[in-house]
mmCIF file of C-alpha atoms in Angstrom:
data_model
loop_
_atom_site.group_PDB
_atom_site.id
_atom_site.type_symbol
_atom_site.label_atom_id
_atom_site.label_comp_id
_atom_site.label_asym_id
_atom_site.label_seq_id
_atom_site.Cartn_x
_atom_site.Cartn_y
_atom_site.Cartn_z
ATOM 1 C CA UNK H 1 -85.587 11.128 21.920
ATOM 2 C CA UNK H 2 -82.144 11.410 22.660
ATOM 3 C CA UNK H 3 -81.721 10.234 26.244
ATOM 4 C CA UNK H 4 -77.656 10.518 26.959
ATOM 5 C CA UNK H 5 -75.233 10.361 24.553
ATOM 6 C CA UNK H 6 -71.896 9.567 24.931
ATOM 7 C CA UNK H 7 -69.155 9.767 22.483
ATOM 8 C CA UNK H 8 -66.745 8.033 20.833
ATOM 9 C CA UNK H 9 -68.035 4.796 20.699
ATOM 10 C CA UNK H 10 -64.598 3.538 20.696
ATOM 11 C CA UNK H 11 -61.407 4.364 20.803
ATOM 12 C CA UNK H 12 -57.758 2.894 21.013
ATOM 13 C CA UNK H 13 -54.989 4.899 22.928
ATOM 14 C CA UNK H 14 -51.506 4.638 23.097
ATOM 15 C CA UNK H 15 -49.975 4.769 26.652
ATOM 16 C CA UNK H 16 -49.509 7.997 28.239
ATOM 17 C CA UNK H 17 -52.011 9.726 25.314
ATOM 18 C CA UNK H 18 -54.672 12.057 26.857
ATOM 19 C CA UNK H 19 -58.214 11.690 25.960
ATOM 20 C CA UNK H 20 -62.307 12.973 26.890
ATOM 21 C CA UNK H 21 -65.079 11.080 27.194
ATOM 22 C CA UNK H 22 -68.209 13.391 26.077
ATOM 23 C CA UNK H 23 -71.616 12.801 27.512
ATOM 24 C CA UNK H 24 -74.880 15.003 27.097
ATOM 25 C CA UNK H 25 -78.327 14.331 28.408
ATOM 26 C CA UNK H 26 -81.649 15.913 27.112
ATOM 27 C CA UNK H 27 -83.975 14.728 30.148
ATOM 28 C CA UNK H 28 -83.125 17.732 31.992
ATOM 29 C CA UNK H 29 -81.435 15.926 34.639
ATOM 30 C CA UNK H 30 -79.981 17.291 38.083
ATOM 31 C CA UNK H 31 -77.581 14.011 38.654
ATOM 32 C CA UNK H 32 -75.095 12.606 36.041
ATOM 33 C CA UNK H 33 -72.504 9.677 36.459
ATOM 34 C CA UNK H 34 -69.025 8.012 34.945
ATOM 35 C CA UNK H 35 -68.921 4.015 35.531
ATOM 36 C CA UNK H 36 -66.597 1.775 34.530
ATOM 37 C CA UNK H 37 -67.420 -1.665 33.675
ATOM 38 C CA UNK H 38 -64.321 -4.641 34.059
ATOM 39 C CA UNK H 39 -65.212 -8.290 33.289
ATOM 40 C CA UNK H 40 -66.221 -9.575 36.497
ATOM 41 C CA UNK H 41 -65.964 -6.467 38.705
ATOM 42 C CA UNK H 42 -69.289 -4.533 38.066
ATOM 43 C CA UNK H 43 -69.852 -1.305 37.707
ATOM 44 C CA UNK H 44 -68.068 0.847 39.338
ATOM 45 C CA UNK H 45 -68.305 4.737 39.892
ATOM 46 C CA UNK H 46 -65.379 6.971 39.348
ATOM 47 C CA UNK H 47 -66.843 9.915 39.384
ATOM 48 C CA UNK H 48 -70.805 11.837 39.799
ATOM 49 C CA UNK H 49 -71.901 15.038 39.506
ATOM 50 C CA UNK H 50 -75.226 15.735 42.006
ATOM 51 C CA UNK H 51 -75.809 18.811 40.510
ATOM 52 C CA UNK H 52 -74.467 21.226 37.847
ATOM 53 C CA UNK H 53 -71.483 23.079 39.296
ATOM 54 C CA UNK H 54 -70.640 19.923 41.993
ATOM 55 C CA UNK H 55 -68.418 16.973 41.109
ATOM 56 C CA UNK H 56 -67.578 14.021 43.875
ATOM 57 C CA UNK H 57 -65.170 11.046 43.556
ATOM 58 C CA UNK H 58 -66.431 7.885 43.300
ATOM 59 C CA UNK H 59 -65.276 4.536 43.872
ATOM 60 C CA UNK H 60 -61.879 4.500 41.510
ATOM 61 C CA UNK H 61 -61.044 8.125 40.761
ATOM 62 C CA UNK H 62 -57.331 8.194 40.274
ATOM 63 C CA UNK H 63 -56.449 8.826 37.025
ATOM 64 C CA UNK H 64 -59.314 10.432 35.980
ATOM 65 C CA UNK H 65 -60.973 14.135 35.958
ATOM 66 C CA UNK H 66 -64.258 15.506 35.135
ATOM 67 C CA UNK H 67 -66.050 18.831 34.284
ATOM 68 C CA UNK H 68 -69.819 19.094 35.115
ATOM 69 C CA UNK H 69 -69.885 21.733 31.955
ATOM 70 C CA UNK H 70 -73.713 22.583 31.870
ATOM 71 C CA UNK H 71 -76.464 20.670 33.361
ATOM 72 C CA UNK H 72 -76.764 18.704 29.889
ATOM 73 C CA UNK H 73 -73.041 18.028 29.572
ATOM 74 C CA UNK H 74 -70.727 15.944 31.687
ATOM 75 C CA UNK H 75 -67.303 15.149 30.136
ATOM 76 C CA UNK H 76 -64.316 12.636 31.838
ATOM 77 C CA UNK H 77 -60.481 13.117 31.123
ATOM 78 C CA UNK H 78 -57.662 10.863 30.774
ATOM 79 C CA UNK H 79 -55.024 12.856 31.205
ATOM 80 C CA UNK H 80 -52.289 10.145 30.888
ATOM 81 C CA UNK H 81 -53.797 6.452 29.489
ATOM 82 C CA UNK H 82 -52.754 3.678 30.933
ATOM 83 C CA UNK H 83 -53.446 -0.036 30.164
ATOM 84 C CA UNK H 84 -55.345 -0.398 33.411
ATOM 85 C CA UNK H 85 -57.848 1.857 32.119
ATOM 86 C CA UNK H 86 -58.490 -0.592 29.382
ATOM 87 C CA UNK H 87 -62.302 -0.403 29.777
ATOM 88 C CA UNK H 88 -65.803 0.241 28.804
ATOM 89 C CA UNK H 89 -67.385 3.199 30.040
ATOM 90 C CA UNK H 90 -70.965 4.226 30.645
ATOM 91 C CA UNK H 91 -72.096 7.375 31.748
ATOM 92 C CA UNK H 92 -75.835 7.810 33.139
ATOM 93 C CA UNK H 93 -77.950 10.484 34.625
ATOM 94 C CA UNK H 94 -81.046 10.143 37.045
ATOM 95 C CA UNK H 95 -82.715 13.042 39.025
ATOM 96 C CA UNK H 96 -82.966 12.040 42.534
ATOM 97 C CA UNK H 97 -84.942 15.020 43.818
ATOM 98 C CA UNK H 98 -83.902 13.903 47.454
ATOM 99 C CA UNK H 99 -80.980 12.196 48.213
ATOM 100 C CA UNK H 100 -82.040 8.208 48.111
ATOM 101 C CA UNK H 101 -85.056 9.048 46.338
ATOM 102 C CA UNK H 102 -86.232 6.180 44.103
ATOM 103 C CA UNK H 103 -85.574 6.848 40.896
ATOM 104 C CA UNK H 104 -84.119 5.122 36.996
ATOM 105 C CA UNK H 105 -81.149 6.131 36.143
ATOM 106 C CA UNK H 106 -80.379 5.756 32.441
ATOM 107 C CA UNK H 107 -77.176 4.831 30.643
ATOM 108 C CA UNK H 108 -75.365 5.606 27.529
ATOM 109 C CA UNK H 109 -74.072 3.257 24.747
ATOM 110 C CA UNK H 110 -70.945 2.557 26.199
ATOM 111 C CA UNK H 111 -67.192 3.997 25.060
ATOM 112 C CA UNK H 112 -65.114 1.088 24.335
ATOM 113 C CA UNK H 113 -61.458 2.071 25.110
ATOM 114 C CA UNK H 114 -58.430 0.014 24.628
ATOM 115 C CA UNK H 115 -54.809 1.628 26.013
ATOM 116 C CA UNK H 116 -52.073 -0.567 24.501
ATOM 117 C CA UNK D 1 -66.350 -6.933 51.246
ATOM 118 C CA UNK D 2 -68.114 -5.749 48.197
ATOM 119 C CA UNK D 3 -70.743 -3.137 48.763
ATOM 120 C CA UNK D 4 -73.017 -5.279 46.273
ATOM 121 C CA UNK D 5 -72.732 -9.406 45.730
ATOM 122 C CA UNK D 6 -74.120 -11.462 43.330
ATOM 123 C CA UNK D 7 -73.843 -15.161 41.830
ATOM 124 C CA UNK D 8 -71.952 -14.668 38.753
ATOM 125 C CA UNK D 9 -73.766 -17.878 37.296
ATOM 126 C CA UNK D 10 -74.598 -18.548 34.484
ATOM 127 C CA UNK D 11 -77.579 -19.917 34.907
ATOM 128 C CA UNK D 12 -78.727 -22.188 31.740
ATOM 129 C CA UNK D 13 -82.113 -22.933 31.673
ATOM 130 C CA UNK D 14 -84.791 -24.187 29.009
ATOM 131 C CA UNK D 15 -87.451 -22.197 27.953
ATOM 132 C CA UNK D 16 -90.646 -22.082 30.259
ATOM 133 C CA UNK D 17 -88.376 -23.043 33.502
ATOM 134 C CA UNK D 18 -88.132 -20.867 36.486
ATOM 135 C CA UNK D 19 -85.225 -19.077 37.214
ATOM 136 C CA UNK D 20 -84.452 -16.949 40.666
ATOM 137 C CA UNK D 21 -81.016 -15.559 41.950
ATOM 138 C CA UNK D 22 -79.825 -13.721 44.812
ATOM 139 C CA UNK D 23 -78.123 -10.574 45.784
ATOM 140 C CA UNK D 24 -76.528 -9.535 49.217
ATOM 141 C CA UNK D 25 -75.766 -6.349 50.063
ATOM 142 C CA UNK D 26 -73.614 -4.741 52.870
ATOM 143 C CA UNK D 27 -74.608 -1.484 53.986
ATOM 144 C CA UNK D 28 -77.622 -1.884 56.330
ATOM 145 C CA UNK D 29 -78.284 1.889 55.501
ATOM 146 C CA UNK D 30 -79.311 0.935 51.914
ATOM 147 C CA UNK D 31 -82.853 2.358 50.788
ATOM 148 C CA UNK D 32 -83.588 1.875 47.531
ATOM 149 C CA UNK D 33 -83.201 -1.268 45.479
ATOM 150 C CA UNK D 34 -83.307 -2.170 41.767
ATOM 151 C CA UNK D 35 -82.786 -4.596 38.950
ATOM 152 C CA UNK D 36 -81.213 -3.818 36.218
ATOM 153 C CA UNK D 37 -81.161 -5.885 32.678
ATOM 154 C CA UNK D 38 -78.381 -5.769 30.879
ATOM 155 C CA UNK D 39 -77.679 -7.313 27.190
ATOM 156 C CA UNK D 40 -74.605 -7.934 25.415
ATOM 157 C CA UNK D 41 -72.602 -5.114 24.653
ATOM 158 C CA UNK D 42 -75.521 -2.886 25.449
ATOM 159 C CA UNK D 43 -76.219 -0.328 28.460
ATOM 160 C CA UNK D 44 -77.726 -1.667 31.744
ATOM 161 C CA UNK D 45 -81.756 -0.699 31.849
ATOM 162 C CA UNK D 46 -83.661 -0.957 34.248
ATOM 163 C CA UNK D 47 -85.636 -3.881 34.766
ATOM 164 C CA UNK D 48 -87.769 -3.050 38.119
ATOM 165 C CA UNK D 49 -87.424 -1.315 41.309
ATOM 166 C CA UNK D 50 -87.778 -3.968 44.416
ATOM 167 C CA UNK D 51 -90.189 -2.644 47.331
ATOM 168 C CA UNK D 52 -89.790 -3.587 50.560
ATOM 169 C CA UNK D 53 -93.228 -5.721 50.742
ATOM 170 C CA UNK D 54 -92.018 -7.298 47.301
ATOM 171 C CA UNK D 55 -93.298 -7.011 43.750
ATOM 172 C CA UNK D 56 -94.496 -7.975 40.757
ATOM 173 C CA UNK D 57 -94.180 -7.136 37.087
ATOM 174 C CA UNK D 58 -95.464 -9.746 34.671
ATOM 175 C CA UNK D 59 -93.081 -13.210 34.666
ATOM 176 C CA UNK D 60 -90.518 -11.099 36.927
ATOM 177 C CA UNK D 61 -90.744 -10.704 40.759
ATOM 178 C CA UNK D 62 -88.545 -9.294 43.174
ATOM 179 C CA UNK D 63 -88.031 -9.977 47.005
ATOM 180 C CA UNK D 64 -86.504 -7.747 49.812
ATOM 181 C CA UNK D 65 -85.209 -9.527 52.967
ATOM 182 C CA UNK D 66 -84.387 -6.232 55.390
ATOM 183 C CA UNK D 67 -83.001 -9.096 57.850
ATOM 184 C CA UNK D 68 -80.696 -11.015 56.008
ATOM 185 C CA UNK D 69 -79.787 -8.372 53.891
ATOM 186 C CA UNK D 70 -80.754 -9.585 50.376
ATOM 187 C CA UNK D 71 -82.590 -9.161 47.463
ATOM 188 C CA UNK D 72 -83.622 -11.434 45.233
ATOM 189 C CA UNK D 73 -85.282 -12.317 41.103
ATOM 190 C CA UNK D 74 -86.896 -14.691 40.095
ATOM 191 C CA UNK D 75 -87.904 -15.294 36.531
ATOM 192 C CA UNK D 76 -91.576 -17.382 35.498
ATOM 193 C CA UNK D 77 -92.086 -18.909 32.054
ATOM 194 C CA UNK D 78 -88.352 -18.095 30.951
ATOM 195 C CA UNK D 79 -88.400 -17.259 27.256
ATOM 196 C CA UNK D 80 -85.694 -17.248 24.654
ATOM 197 C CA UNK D 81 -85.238 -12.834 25.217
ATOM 198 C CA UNK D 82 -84.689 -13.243 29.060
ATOM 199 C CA UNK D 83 -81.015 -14.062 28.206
ATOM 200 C CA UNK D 84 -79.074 -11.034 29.457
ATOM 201 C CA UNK D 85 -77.027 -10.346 32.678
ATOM 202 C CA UNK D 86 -79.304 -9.074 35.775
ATOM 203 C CA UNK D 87 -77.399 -6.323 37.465
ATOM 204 C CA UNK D 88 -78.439 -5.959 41.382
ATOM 205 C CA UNK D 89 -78.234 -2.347 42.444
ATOM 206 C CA UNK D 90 -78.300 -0.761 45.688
ATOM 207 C CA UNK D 91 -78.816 2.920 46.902
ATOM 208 C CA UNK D 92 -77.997 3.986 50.289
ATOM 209 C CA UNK D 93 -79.572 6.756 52.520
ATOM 210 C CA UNK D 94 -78.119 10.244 52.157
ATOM 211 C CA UNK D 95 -76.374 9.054 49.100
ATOM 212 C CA UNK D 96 -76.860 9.902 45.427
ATOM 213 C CA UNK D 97 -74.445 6.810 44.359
ATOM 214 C CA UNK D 98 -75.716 3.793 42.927
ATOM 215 C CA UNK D 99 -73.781 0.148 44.015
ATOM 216 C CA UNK D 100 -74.064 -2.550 41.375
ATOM 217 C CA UNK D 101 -73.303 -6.089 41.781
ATOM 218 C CA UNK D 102 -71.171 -7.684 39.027
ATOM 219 C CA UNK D 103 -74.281 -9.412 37.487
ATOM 220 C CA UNK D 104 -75.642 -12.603 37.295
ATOM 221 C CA UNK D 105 -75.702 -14.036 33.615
ATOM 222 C CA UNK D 106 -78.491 -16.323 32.569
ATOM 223 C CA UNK D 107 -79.132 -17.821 29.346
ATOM 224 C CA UNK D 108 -82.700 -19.314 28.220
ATOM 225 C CA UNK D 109 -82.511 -22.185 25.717
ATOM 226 C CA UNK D 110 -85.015 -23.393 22.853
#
């Protein structure tokens, strides 16, 4: 009972180093989602998927890319760290099946990243 | 303006108190609402969805003001496990986004 996965766990960059941020979910969900979470700011979206083979950007985008891979699989690229991306990230999935619909959304563990 | 605004707190409180907190949000469009529980270094869960004639789920219950534009949680009987940061989070019409507040922090104590 899987849920989403998201790995690594954590992970230390050096600046200008390119990284990606693997998530999978097993619920069979349309909708998947990156966050970020900075002390004090939230969560905040940088990118979402709706639905296999659609990507939008979200709330803080810039520096970032993303491949909507499968339905299961949702991946997010560094391409060039920097320290401002210093970080934990969550990805999550939920499957609207309207647009506003009510419905949980569930989160990964979390990728701690550090860019020094 | 923040899409999503909460009282960071913390809120220290002994066990069996009552708790309640706030949320305001800015898009009059929003539609759905939720709490969200979220423990240190975990992921955010969701605690309860909040319905627009309020609700109930055991010690926990949740209040929509259309009008004013706010949400808000409030906690019964607070035991020692309620300690955790509440996440408010907001879901506007013709949107698949989710907002979320920065969290409110409380902490229960024996």
């Amino acid at each position: 009972n899987a849920g989403v996965t998201q790995t690594p766990k954590f992970q230390v960059l050096k600046t200008g180093q390119s990284m990606t941020l693997q998530c999978a979910q097993d619920m069979n969900h349309n909708s998947m989602y990156w966050y970020r979470q900075d002390p004090g700011m939230g969560l905040r979206l940088i990118y979402y998927s709706a639905s296999e083979g659609t990507t939008d950007k979200g709330e803080v985008p810039n520096g970032y890319n993303v491949s909507r891979l499968n339905k299961r699989e949702f991946s997010l690229r560094l391409e060039s760290a920097a320290p401002s991306q210093t970080s934990v990230y969550f990805c999550a999935s939920s499957d609207p099946k309207v647009i506003g619909a009510r419905t949980e959304a569930f989160f990964g563990q979390g990728t701690r990243l550090t860019v020094v | 303006r923040k899409e999503v605004e909460q009282d960071p707190g913390p809120f220290n409180v002994p066990e069996g108190a009552t708790v309640a907190f706030n949320c305001t949000y800015s898009n009059s469009a929003s539609q759905s609402f939720f709490w969200y529980r979220q423990d240190c270094r975990k992921e955010p869960k969701l605690l309860m969805s909040v319905y627009s004639s309020g609700n109930e789920d055991g010690r926990f219950t949740a209040q929509l003001n259309r009008a004013s534009q706010y949400i808000s949680l409030l906690i019964r009987d607070s035991k020692l496990s309620d300690s955790a940061t509440y996440l408010c989070v907001v879901n506007c019409h013709n949107d698949y986004k989710l907002s979320f507040g920065a969290g409110t922090t409380v902490t229960v104590r024996a």
